[in-house]
PDB file of N, CA and C in Angstrom:
ATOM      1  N   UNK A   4      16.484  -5.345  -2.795  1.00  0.00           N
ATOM      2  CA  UNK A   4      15.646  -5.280  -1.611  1.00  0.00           C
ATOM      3  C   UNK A   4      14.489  -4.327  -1.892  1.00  0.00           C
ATOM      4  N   UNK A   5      13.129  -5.033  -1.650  1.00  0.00           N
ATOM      5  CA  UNK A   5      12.085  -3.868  -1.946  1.00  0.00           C
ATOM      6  C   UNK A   5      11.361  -4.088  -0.314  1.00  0.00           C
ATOM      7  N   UNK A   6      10.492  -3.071  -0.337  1.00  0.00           N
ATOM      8  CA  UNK A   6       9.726  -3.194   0.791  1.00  0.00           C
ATOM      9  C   UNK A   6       8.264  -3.598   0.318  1.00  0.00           C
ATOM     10  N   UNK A   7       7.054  -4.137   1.127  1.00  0.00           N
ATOM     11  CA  UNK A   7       5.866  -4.687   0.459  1.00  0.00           C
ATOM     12  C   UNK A   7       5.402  -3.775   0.920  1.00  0.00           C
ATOM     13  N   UNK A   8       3.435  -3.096   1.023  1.00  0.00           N
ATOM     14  CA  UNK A   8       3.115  -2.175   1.724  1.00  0.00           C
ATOM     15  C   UNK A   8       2.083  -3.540   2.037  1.00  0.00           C
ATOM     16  N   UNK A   9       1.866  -4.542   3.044  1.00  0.00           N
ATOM     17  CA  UNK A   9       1.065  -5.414   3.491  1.00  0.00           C
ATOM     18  C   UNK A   9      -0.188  -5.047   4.221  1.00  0.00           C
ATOM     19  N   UNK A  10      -0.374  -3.906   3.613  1.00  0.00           N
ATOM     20  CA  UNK A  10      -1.868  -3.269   3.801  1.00  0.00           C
ATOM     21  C   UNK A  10      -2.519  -3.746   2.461  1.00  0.00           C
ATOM     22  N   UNK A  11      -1.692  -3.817   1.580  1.00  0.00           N
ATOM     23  CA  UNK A  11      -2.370  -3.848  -0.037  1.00  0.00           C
ATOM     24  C   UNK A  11      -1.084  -4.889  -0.941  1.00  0.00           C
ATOM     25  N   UNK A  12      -1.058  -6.071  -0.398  1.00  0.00           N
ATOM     26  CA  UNK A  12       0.001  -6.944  -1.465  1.00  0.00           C
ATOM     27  C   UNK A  12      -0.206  -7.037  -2.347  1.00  0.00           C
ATOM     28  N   UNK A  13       0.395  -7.171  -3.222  1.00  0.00           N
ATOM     29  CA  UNK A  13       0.348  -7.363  -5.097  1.00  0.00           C
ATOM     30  C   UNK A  13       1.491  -8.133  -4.996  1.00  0.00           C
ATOM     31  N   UNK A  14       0.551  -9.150  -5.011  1.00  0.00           N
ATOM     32  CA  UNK A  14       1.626 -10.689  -5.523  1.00  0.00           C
ATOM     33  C   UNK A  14       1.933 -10.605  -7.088  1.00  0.00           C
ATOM     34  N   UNK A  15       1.203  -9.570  -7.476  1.00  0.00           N
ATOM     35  CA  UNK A  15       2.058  -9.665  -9.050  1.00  0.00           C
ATOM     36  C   UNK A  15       2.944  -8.524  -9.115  1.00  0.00           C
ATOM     37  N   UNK A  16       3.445  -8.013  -8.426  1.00  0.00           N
ATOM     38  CA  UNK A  16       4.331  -7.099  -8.177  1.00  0.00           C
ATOM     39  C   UNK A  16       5.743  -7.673  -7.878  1.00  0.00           C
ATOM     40  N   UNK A  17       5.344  -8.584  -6.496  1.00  0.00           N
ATOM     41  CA  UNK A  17       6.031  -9.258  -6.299  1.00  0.00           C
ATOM     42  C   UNK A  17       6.808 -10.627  -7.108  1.00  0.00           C
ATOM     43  N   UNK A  18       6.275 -11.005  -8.162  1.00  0.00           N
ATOM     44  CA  UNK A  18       6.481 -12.021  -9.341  1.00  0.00           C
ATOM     45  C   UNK A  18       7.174 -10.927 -10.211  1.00  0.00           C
ATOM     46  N   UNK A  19       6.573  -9.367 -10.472  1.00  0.00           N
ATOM     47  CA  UNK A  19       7.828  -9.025 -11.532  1.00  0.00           C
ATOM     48  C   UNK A  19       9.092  -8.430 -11.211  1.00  0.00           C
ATOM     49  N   UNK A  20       9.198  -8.086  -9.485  1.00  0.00           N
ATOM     50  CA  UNK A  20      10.569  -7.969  -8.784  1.00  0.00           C
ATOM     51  C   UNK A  20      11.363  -9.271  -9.672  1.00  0.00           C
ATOM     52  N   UNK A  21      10.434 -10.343  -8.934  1.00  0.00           N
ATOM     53  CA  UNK A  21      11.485 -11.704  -9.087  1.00  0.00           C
ATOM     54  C   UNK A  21      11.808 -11.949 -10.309  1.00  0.00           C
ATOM     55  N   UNK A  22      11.213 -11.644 -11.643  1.00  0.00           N
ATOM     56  CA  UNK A  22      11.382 -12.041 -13.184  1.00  0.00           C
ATOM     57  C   UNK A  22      12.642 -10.988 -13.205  1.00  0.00           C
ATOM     58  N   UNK A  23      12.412  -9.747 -13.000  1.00  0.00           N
ATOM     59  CA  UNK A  23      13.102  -8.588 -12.879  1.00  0.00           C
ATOM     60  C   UNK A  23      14.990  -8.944 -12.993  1.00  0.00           C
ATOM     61  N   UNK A  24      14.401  -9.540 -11.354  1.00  0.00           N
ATOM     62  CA  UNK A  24      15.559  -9.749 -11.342  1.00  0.00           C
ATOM     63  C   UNK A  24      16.482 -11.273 -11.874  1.00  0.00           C
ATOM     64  N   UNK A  25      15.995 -12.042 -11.976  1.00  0.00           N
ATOM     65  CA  UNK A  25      16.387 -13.038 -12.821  1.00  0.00           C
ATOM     66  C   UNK A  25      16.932 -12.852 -13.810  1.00  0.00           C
ATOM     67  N   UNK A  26      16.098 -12.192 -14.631  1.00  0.00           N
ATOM     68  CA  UNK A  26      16.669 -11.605 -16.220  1.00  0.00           C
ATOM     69  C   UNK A  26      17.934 -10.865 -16.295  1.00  0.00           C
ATOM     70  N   UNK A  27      17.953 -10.172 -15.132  1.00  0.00           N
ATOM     71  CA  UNK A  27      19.157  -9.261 -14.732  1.00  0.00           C
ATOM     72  C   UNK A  27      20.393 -10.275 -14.352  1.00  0.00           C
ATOM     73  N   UNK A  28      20.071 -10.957 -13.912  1.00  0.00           N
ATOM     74  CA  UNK A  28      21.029 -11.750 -12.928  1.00  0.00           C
ATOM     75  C   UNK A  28      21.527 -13.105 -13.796  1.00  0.00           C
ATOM     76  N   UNK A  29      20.578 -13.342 -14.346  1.00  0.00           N
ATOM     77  CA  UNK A  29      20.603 -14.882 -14.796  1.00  0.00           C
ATOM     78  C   UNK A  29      20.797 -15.823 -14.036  1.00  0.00           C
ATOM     79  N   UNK A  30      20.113 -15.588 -13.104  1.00  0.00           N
ATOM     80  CA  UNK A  30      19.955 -16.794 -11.700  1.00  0.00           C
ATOM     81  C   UNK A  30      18.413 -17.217 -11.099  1.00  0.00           C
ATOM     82  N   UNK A  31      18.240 -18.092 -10.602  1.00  0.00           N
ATOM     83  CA  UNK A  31      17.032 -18.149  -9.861  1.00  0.00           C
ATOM     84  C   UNK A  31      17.314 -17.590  -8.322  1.00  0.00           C
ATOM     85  N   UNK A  32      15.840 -16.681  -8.292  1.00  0.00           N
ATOM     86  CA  UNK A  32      15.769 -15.855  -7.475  1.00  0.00           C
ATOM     87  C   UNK A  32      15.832 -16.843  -5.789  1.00  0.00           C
ATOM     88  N   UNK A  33      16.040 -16.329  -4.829  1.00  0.00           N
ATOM     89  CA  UNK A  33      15.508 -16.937  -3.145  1.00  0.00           C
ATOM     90  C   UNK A  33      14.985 -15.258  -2.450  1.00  0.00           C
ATOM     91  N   UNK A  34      14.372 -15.251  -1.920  1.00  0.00           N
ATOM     92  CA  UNK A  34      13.747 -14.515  -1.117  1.00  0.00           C
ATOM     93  C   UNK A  34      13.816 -14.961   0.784  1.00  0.00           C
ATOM     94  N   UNK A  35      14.157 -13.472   0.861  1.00  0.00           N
ATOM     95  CA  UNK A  35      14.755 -13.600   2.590  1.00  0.00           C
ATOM     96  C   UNK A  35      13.537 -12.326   3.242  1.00  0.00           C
ATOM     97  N   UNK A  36      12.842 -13.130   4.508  1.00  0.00           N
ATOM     98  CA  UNK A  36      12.076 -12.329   4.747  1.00  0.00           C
ATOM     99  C   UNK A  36      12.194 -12.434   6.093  1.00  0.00           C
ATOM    100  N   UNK A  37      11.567 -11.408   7.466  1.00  0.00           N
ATOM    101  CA  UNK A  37      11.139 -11.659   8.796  1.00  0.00           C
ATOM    102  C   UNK A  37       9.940 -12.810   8.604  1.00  0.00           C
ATOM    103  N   UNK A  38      10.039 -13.728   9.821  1.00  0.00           N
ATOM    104  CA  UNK A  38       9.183 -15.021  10.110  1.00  0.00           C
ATOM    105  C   UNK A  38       8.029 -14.086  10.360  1.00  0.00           C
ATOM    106  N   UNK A  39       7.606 -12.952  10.934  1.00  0.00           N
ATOM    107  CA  UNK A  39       6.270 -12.088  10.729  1.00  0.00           C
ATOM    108  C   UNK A  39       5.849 -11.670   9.259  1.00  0.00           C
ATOM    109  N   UNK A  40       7.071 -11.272   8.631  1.00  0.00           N
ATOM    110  CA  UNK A  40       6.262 -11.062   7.078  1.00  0.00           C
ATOM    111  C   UNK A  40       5.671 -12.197   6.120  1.00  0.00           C
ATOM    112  N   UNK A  41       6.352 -13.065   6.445  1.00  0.00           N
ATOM    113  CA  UNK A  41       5.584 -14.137   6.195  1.00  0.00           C
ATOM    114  C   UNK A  41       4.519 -14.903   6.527  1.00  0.00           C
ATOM    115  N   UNK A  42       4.647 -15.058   7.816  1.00  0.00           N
ATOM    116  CA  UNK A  42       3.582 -15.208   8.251  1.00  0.00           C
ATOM    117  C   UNK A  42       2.218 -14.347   7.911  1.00  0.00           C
ATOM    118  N   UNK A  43       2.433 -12.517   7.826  1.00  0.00           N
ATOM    119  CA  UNK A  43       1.163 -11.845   7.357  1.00  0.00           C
ATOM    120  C   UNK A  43       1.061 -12.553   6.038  1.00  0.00           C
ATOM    121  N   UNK A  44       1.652 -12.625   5.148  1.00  0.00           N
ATOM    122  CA  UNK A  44       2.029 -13.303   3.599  1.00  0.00           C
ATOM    123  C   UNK A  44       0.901 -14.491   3.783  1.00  0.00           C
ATOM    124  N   UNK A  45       1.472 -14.825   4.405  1.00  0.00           N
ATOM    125  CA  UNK A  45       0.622 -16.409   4.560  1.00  0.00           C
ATOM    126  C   UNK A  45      -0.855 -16.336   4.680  1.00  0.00           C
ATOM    127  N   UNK A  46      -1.164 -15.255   5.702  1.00  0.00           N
ATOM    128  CA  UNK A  46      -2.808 -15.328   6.082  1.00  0.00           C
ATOM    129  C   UNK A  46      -3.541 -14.410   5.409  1.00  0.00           C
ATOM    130  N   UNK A  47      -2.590 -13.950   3.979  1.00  0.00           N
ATOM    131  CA  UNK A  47      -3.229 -13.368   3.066  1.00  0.00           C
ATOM    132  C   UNK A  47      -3.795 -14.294   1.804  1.00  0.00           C
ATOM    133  N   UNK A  48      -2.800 -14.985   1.692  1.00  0.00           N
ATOM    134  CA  UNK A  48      -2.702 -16.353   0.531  1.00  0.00           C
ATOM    135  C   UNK A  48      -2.417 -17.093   0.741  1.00  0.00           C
ATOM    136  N   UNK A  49      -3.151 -17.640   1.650  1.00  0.00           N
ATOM    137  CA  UNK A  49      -3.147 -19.679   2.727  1.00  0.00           C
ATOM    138  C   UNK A  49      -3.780 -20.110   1.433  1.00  0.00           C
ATOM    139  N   UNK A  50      -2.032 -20.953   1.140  1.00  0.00           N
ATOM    140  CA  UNK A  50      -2.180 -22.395   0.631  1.00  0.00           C
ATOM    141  C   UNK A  50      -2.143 -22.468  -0.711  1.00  0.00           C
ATOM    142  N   UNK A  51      -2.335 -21.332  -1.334  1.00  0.00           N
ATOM    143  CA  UNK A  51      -2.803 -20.957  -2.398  1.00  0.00           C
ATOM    144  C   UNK A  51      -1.231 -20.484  -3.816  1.00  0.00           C
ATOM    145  N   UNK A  52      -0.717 -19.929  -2.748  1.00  0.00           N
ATOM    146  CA  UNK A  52       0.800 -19.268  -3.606  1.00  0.00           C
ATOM    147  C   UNK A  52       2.148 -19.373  -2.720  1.00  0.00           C
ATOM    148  N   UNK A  53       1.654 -19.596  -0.901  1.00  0.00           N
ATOM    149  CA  UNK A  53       2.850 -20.033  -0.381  1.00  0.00           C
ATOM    150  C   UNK A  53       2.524 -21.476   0.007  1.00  0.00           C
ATOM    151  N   UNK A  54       3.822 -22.576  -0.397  1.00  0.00           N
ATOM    152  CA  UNK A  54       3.571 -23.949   0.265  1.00  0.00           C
ATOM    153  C   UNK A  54       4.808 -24.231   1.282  1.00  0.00           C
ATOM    154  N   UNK A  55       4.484 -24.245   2.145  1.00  0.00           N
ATOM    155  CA  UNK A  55       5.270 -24.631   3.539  1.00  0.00           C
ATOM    156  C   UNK A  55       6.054 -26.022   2.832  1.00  0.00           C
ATOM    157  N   UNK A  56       7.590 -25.598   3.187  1.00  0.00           N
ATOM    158  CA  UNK A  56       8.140 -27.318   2.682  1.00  0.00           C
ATOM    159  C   UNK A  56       8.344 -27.219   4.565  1.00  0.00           C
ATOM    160  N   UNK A  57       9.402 -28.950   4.696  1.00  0.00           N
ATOM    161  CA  UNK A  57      10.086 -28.903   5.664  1.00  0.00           C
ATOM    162  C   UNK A  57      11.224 -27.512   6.109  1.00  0.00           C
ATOM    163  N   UNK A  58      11.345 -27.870   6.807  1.00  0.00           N
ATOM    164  CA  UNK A  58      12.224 -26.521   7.736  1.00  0.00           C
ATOM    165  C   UNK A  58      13.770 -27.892   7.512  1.00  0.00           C
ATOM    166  N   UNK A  59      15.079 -27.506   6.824  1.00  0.00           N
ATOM    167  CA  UNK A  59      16.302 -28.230   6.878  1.00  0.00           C
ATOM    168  C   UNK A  59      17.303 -27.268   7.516  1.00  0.00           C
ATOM    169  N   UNK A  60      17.998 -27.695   7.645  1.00  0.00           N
ATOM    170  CA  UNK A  60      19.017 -26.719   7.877  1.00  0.00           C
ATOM    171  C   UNK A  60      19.979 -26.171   7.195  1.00  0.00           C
ATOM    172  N   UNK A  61      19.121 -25.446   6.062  1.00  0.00           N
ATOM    173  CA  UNK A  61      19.872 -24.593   5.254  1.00  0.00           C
ATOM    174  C   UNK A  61      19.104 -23.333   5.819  1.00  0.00           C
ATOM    175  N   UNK A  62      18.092 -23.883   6.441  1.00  0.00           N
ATOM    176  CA  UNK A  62      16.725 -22.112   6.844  1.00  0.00           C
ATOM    177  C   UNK A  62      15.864 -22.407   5.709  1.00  0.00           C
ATOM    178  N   UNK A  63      15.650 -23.104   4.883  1.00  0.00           N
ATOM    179  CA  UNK A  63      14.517 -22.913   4.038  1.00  0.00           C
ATOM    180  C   UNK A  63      13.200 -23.242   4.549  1.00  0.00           C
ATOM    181  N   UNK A  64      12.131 -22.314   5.245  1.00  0.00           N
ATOM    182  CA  UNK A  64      11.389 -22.610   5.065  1.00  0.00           C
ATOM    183  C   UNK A  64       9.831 -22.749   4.626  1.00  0.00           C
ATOM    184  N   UNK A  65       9.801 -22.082   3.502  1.00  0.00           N
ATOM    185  CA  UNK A  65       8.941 -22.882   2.481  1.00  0.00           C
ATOM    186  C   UNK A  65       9.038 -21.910   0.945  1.00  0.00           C
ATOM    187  N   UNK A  66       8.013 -21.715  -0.057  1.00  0.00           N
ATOM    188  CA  UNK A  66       8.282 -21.392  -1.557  1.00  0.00           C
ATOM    189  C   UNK A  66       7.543 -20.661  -1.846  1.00  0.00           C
ATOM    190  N   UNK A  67       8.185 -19.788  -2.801  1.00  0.00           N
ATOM    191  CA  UNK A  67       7.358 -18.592  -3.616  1.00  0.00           C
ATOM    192  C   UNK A  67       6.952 -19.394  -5.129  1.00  0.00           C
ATOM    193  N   UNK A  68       6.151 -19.935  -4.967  1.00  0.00           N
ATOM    194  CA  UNK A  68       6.353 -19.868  -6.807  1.00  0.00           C
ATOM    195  C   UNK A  68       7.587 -20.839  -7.453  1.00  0.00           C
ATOM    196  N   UNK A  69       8.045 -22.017  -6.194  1.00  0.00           N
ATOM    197  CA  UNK A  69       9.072 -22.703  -6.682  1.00  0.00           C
ATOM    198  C   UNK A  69      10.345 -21.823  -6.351  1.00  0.00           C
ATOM    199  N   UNK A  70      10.213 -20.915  -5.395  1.00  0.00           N
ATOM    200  CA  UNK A  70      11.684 -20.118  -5.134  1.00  0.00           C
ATOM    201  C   UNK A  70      11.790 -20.266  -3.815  1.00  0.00           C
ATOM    202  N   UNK A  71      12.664 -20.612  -3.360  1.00  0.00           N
ATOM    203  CA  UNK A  71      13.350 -20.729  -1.626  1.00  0.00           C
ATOM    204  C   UNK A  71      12.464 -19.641  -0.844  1.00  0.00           C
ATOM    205  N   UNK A  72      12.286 -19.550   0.066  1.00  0.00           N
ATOM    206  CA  UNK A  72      12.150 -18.603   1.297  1.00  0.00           C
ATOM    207  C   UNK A  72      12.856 -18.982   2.558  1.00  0.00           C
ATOM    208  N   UNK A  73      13.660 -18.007   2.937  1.00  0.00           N
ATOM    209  CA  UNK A  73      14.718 -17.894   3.588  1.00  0.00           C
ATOM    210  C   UNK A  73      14.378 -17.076   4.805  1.00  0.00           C
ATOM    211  N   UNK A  74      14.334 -17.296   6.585  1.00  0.00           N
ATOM    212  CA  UNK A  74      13.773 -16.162   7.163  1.00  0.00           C
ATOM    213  C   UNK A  74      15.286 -16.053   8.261  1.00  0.00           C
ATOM    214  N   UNK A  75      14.878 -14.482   8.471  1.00  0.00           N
ATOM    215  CA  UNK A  75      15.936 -13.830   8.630  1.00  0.00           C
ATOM    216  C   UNK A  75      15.413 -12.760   9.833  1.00  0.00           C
ATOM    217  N   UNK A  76      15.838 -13.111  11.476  1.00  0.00           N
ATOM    218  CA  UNK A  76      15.305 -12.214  11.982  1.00  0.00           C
ATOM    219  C   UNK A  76      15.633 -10.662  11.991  1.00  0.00           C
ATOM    220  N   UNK A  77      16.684 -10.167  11.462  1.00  0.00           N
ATOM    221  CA  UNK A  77      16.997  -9.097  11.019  1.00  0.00           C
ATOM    222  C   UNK A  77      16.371  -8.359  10.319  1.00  0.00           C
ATOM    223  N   UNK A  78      15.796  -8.974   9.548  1.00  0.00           N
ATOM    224  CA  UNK A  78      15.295  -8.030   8.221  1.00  0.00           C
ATOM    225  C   UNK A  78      13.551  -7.296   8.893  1.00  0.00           C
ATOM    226  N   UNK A  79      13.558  -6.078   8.499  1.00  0.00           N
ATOM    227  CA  UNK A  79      12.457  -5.562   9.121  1.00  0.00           C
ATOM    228  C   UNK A  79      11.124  -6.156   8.512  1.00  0.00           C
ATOM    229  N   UNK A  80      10.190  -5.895   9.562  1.00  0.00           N
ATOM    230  CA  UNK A  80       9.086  -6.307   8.573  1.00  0.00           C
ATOM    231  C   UNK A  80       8.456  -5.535   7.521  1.00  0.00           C
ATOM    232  N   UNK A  81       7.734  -6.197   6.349  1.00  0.00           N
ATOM    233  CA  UNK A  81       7.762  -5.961   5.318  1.00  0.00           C
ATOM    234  C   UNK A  81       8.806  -6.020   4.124  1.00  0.00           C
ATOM    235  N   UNK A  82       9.408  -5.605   4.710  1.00  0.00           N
ATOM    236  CA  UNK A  82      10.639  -6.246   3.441  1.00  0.00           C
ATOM    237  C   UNK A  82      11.134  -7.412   3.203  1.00  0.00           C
ATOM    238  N   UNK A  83      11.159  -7.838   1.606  1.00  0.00           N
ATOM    239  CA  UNK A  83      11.481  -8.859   1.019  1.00  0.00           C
ATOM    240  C   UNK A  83      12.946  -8.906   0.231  1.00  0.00           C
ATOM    241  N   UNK A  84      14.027  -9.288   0.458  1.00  0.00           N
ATOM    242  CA  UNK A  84      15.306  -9.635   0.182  1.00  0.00           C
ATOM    243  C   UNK A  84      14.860 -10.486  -1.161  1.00  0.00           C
ATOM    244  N   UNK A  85      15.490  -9.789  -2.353  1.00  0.00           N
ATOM    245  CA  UNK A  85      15.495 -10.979  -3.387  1.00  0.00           C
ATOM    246  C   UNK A  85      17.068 -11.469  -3.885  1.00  0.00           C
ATOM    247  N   UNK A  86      17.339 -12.593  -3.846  1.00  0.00           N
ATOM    248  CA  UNK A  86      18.995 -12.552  -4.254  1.00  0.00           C
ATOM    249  C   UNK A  86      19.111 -13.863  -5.120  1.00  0.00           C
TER     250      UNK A  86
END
């Protein structure tokens, strides 16, 4: 679990959490966020690095980079769950 500072995102920060942890894990990463952090996420980099899939009912709804996004009203904003 890291926190973002969404005054100043570094989406490449955020790509070496996720390598980070992959390598560690030997899994592909999903990311669990508040539907507000994403959303700021979004109207930082519309269209560009997040693509909205359908909404199923697993909660996925939409991708980092080809990785799940998962929203979670619990989780505070700014923070990004990587698992």
């Amino acid at each position: 679990v890291f926190r973002l500072d969404l005054a100043k995102v570094d989406i490449d920060e955020l790509r070496n959490r996720i390598n980070k942890f992959e390598q560690c894990t030997n899994k592909e990463a999903y990311l669990i966020m508040s539907g507000n952090t994403m959303s700021c996420l979004e109207s930082i980099y519309p269209f560009t690095i997040w693509h909205s899939v359908e909404y199923s009912k697993t909660g996925i709804v939409a991708e980092f980079d080809h990785r799940k996004i998962f929203i979670d009203k619990d989780i505070a904003f700014g923070k990004v769950e990587i698992r």
